[in-house]
Amino acid sequence: MAEHAKVVVIGGGVVGCSCLYHLAALGISDALLIERDELTSGSTWHAAGNLPTFSTSWSVLKLQKYSAALYRRLAASSDNPINYHLTGSVRLAHNRNRMDEFRHVQSMARANGLEYEILSPAELKARYPFIETHDLQGALWDPLDGDIDPSQLTQALARAARELGARVRRHTRVTALAQQPNGEWLVSTDKGDVVAETIVNAAGYRAGEVMAMVGRHLP
C-alpha cells in the first residue's frame, strides 16, 4: 500500500530543504523530501555561498533580507555547525548613473530596515585602505553581506524541518510521476510508492529529468 504525504519535495539541496523547512514552519508537517543521493550532493555543493542583501528589485531585496536573517539565526544555534562569515561589502561606482542607482537602492534598503551607507572615495579609502579610488565616484556599503557554507546550511534547514515533523528520505530515487483522476500524484521510487497532493520540483540541474516524467520540457 502506498505511503501518503500532503507534499513531496523532490531534491535535497538548499532549495529543497528550505522549502521543506518553510512548509513545516507554516504547519504543513506532513511533508516528505526525497533525495536520490545524499543531501547537498547536486547543485548545492558547487555554490559559492555568497549572501548579499543588495538588489535593485524591491521583492528580491526583501527576500534576501529575510534569508540572511534566517541564516544568521541558524548559524547562531549551537546545534548547527555552520561556517558563516558576516563581512560586509562595498560596491563601486565609476559614474554618476551608478551612484544614482546606489542612492535608489539605499532608500529601498532603509525602508526595509537595512542600514546601507553611501561612501565618498575618501570614506571608502578609510574603510578599505588598499583600494585605488582615482576613477571612482563613490561606493555603497552593505553591512550584512557575507558568505556561508551551502552544505552546512542545507543540513541545518533539514534538521529544523525534521524537528517540526517533516521527513527526509535520502538515497531514494524517484522513477516515475503520474497524476491520478482525483488530482493527487503517484510518486514511484526505487523504494516504494508515495501518494501526494502536491509535488515540488527542487531537483536543481536534474529538474529537467523530473519534468520529463510528466511529459514537459524544462531547459
Coordinates of C-alpha atoms in Angstrom, one line a residue:
M1 CA 0.0 0.0 0.0
A2 CA 1.4 3.4 -0.9
E3 CA 2.6 5.9 1.7
H4 CA 0.8 9.3 1.8
A5 CA 2.1 12.8 2.2
K6 CA 0.5 16.2 1.7
V7 CA 3.6 17.5 -0.1
V8 CA 6.5 15.7 -1.7
V9 CA 9.6 17.7 -2.3
I10 CA 12.0 16.2 -4.9
G11 CA 15.6 17.2 -4.4
G12 CA 17.7 17.5 -1.2
G13 CA 19.7 20.6 -1.9
V14 CA 19.4 24.0 -0.2
V15 CA 16.3 24.9 -2.1
G16 CA 14.5 21.6 -1.4
C17 CA 15.4 21.7 2.3
S18 CA 14.5 25.3 2.6
C19 CA 11.1 24.5 1.0
L20 CA 10.6 21.6 3.4
Y21 CA 11.5 23.8 6.4
H22 CA 9.2 26.6 5.4
L23 CA 6.3 24.2 4.7
A24 CA 6.7 22.7 8.2
A25 CA 7.0 26.1 9.7
L26 CA 3.7 27.0 8.1
G27 CA 2.1 24.0 9.8
I28 CA 2.4 21.5 6.9
S29 CA 4.4 18.9 8.8
D30 CA 3.0 16.1 6.6
A31 CA 5.8 16.9 4.0
L32 CA 8.3 14.4 2.7
L33 CA 11.6 15.3 0.9
I34 CA 13.1 12.6 -1.4
E35 CA 16.7 12.8 -2.4
R36 CA 18.3 10.3 -4.8
D37 CA 21.8 10.5 -3.1
E38 CA 22.9 12.4 -0.1
L39 CA 21.7 15.9 0.9
T40 CA 23.7 18.6 -1.0
S41 CA 25.2 16.2 -3.4
G42 CA 23.9 18.0 -6.5
S43 CA 23.9 21.7 -7.4
T44 CA 24.3 23.0 -3.8
W45 CA 27.8 21.8 -3.1
H46 CA 29.0 23.7 -6.2
A47 CA 27.6 27.0 -4.9
A48 CA 30.0 29.8 -3.7
G49 CA 27.7 30.6 -0.8
N50 CA 27.6 34.4 -1.3
L51 CA 24.9 36.1 0.8
P52 CA 24.3 39.7 -0.4
T53 CA 21.3 41.7 0.6
F54 CA 21.7 44.1 -2.3
S55 CA 19.2 44.2 -5.1
T56 CA 17.6 46.7 -7.4
S57 CA 14.3 44.8 -7.0
W58 CA 12.1 45.6 -4.0
S59 CA 10.9 42.0 -3.8
V60 CA 14.3 40.4 -4.2
L61 CA 15.8 42.7 -1.6
K62 CA 13.1 41.8 0.9
L63 CA 13.7 38.1 0.2
Q64 CA 17.4 38.4 0.6
K65 CA 17.0 40.3 3.9
Y66 CA 14.7 37.6 5.2
S67 CA 17.1 34.8 4.0
A68 CA 20.2 36.4 5.6
A69 CA 18.4 36.9 8.9
L70 CA 17.3 33.2 8.8
Y71 CA 20.8 32.0 8.1
R72 CA 22.2 34.2 10.9
R73 CA 19.7 32.7 13.3
L74 CA 20.5 29.1 12.2
A75 CA 24.2 29.8 12.4
A76 CA 23.9 31.2 15.9
S77 CA 22.5 27.9 17.2
S78 CA 24.9 25.5 18.9
D79 CA 23.1 22.7 17.2
N80 CA 24.2 23.8 13.7
P81 CA 28.0 23.9 12.9
I82 CA 27.9 26.4 10.1
N83 CA 30.8 28.4 8.7
Y84 CA 29.2 31.8 8.3
H85 CA 31.2 35.0 7.8
L86 CA 29.5 38.3 8.1
T87 CA 32.0 40.5 6.3
G88 CA 30.1 43.4 4.8
S89 CA 30.9 44.6 1.3
V90 CA 31.4 47.6 -0.9
R91 CA 30.1 48.1 -4.4
L92 CA 32.0 50.6 -6.5
A93 CA 30.5 53.4 -8.7
H94 CA 32.6 54.7 -11.6
N95 CA 30.0 57.1 -12.9
R96 CA 27.0 59.3 -11.8
N97 CA 24.4 56.8 -13.1
R98 CA 25.8 54.1 -10.8
M99 CA 25.7 56.5 -7.9
D100 CA 22.1 57.3 -8.6
E101 CA 21.3 53.6 -8.7
F102 CA 23.1 53.2 -5.3
R103 CA 21.0 56.0 -3.8
H104 CA 17.8 54.4 -5.1
V105 CA 18.8 51.0 -3.6
Q106 CA 19.8 52.7 -0.3
S107 CA 16.3 54.2 0.0
M108 CA 14.7 50.8 -0.6
A109 CA 17.0 49.2 1.9
R110 CA 16.4 51.7 4.6
A111 CA 12.6 51.3 4.1
N112 CA 13.3 47.6 4.9
G113 CA 15.4 48.3 7.9
L114 CA 18.8 47.8 6.2
E115 CA 21.4 50.4 7.0
Y116 CA 23.3 50.8 3.7
E117 CA 25.8 53.7 3.5
I118 CA 26.9 55.8 0.5
L119 CA 30.6 56.3 0.8
S120 CA 32.7 59.0 -0.8
P121 CA 36.1 57.9 -2.2
A122 CA 37.8 59.2 1.0
E123 CA 35.4 57.3 3.2
L124 CA 35.9 54.2 1.1
K125 CA 39.7 54.5 1.5
A126 CA 39.3 54.8 5.2
R127 CA 37.1 51.7 5.2
Y128 CA 39.4 49.7 3.0
P129 CA 42.9 51.3 2.7
F130 CA 44.2 49.0 -0.1
I131 CA 41.7 50.2 -2.7
E132 CA 42.5 52.6 -5.6
T133 CA 40.0 55.4 -5.8
H134 CA 41.3 57.6 -8.6
D135 CA 38.4 56.8 -11.1
L136 CA 35.6 56.3 -8.5
Q137 CA 32.6 58.5 -7.8
G138 CA 31.9 56.6 -4.6
A139 CA 30.6 53.3 -3.2
L140 CA 27.8 51.5 -1.4
W141 CA 28.4 49.7 1.9
D142 CA 26.3 46.7 2.7
P143 CA 26.9 45.8 6.3
L144 CA 25.2 42.4 6.2
D145 CA 26.9 40.9 3.1
G146 CA 28.9 37.7 3.7
D147 CA 29.3 34.1 2.8
I148 CA 28.1 30.8 4.2
D149 CA 28.9 27.1 3.7
P150 CA 26.0 25.9 1.5
S151 CA 26.2 22.2 2.6
Q152 CA 26.2 23.1 6.3
L153 CA 23.3 25.4 5.7
T154 CA 21.3 22.7 3.9
Q155 CA 21.9 20.3 6.8
A156 CA 20.7 22.9 9.3
L157 CA 17.5 23.5 7.3
A158 CA 16.8 19.8 7.1
R159 CA 17.4 19.5 10.8
A160 CA 14.9 22.3 11.5
A161 CA 12.4 20.7 9.2
R162 CA 12.7 17.4 10.9
E163 CA 12.2 19.0 14.3
L164 CA 8.9 20.4 13.0
G165 CA 7.7 17.0 11.9
A166 CA 8.7 16.9 8.3
R167 CA 10.5 13.8 6.9
V168 CA 13.7 13.4 4.8
R169 CA 14.4 10.3 2.8
R170 CA 17.9 10.0 1.3
H171 CA 19.3 7.5 -1.2
T172 CA 15.8 7.1 -2.8
R173 CA 15.4 7.7 -6.5
V174 CA 12.1 9.0 -8.0
T175 CA 11.5 6.8 -11.1
A176 CA 8.0 8.0 -12.3
L177 CA 5.3 10.5 -11.6
A178 CA 1.6 10.1 -12.6
Q179 CA -1.3 12.3 -11.7
Q180 CA -4.4 10.4 -10.6
P181 CA -8.0 11.1 -11.6
N182 CA -8.6 12.8 -8.2
G183 CA -5.7 15.2 -8.8
E184 CA -3.2 13.6 -6.5
W185 CA 0.1 12.3 -7.6
L186 CA 1.6 8.9 -7.5
V187 CA 5.3 9.2 -6.9
S188 CA 7.1 6.0 -7.7
T189 CA 10.5 5.4 -6.2
D190 CA 13.0 2.6 -6.1
K191 CA 11.9 2.0 -2.5
G192 CA 8.1 2.2 -2.8
D193 CA 5.3 4.5 -3.9
V194 CA 4.1 7.7 -2.3
V195 CA 0.8 9.4 -2.9
A196 CA 0.9 13.2 -2.6
E197 CA -1.4 16.1 -3.0
T198 CA 1.4 18.4 -4.3
I199 CA 4.8 17.9 -5.7
V200 CA 7.7 20.4 -5.6
N201 CA 10.4 20.0 -8.2
A202 CA 13.6 21.2 -6.4
A203 CA 15.9 18.9 -8.3
G204 CA 18.4 21.5 -9.4
Y205 CA 20.3 20.5 -12.5
R206 CA 18.2 17.4 -12.6
A207 CA 14.9 19.3 -12.6
G208 CA 14.5 18.7 -16.4
E209 CA 14.6 14.9 -15.7
V210 CA 11.7 15.3 -13.2
M211 CA 9.7 17.4 -15.7
A212 CA 10.3 14.8 -18.4
M213 CA 8.4 12.3 -16.2
V214 CA 5.2 14.3 -16.8
G215 CA 5.9 15.0 -20.4
R216 CA 7.1 18.5 -20.0
H217 CA 10.4 20.1 -21.3
L218 CA 12.4 22.2 -18.9
P219 CA 15.6 23.7 -20.4

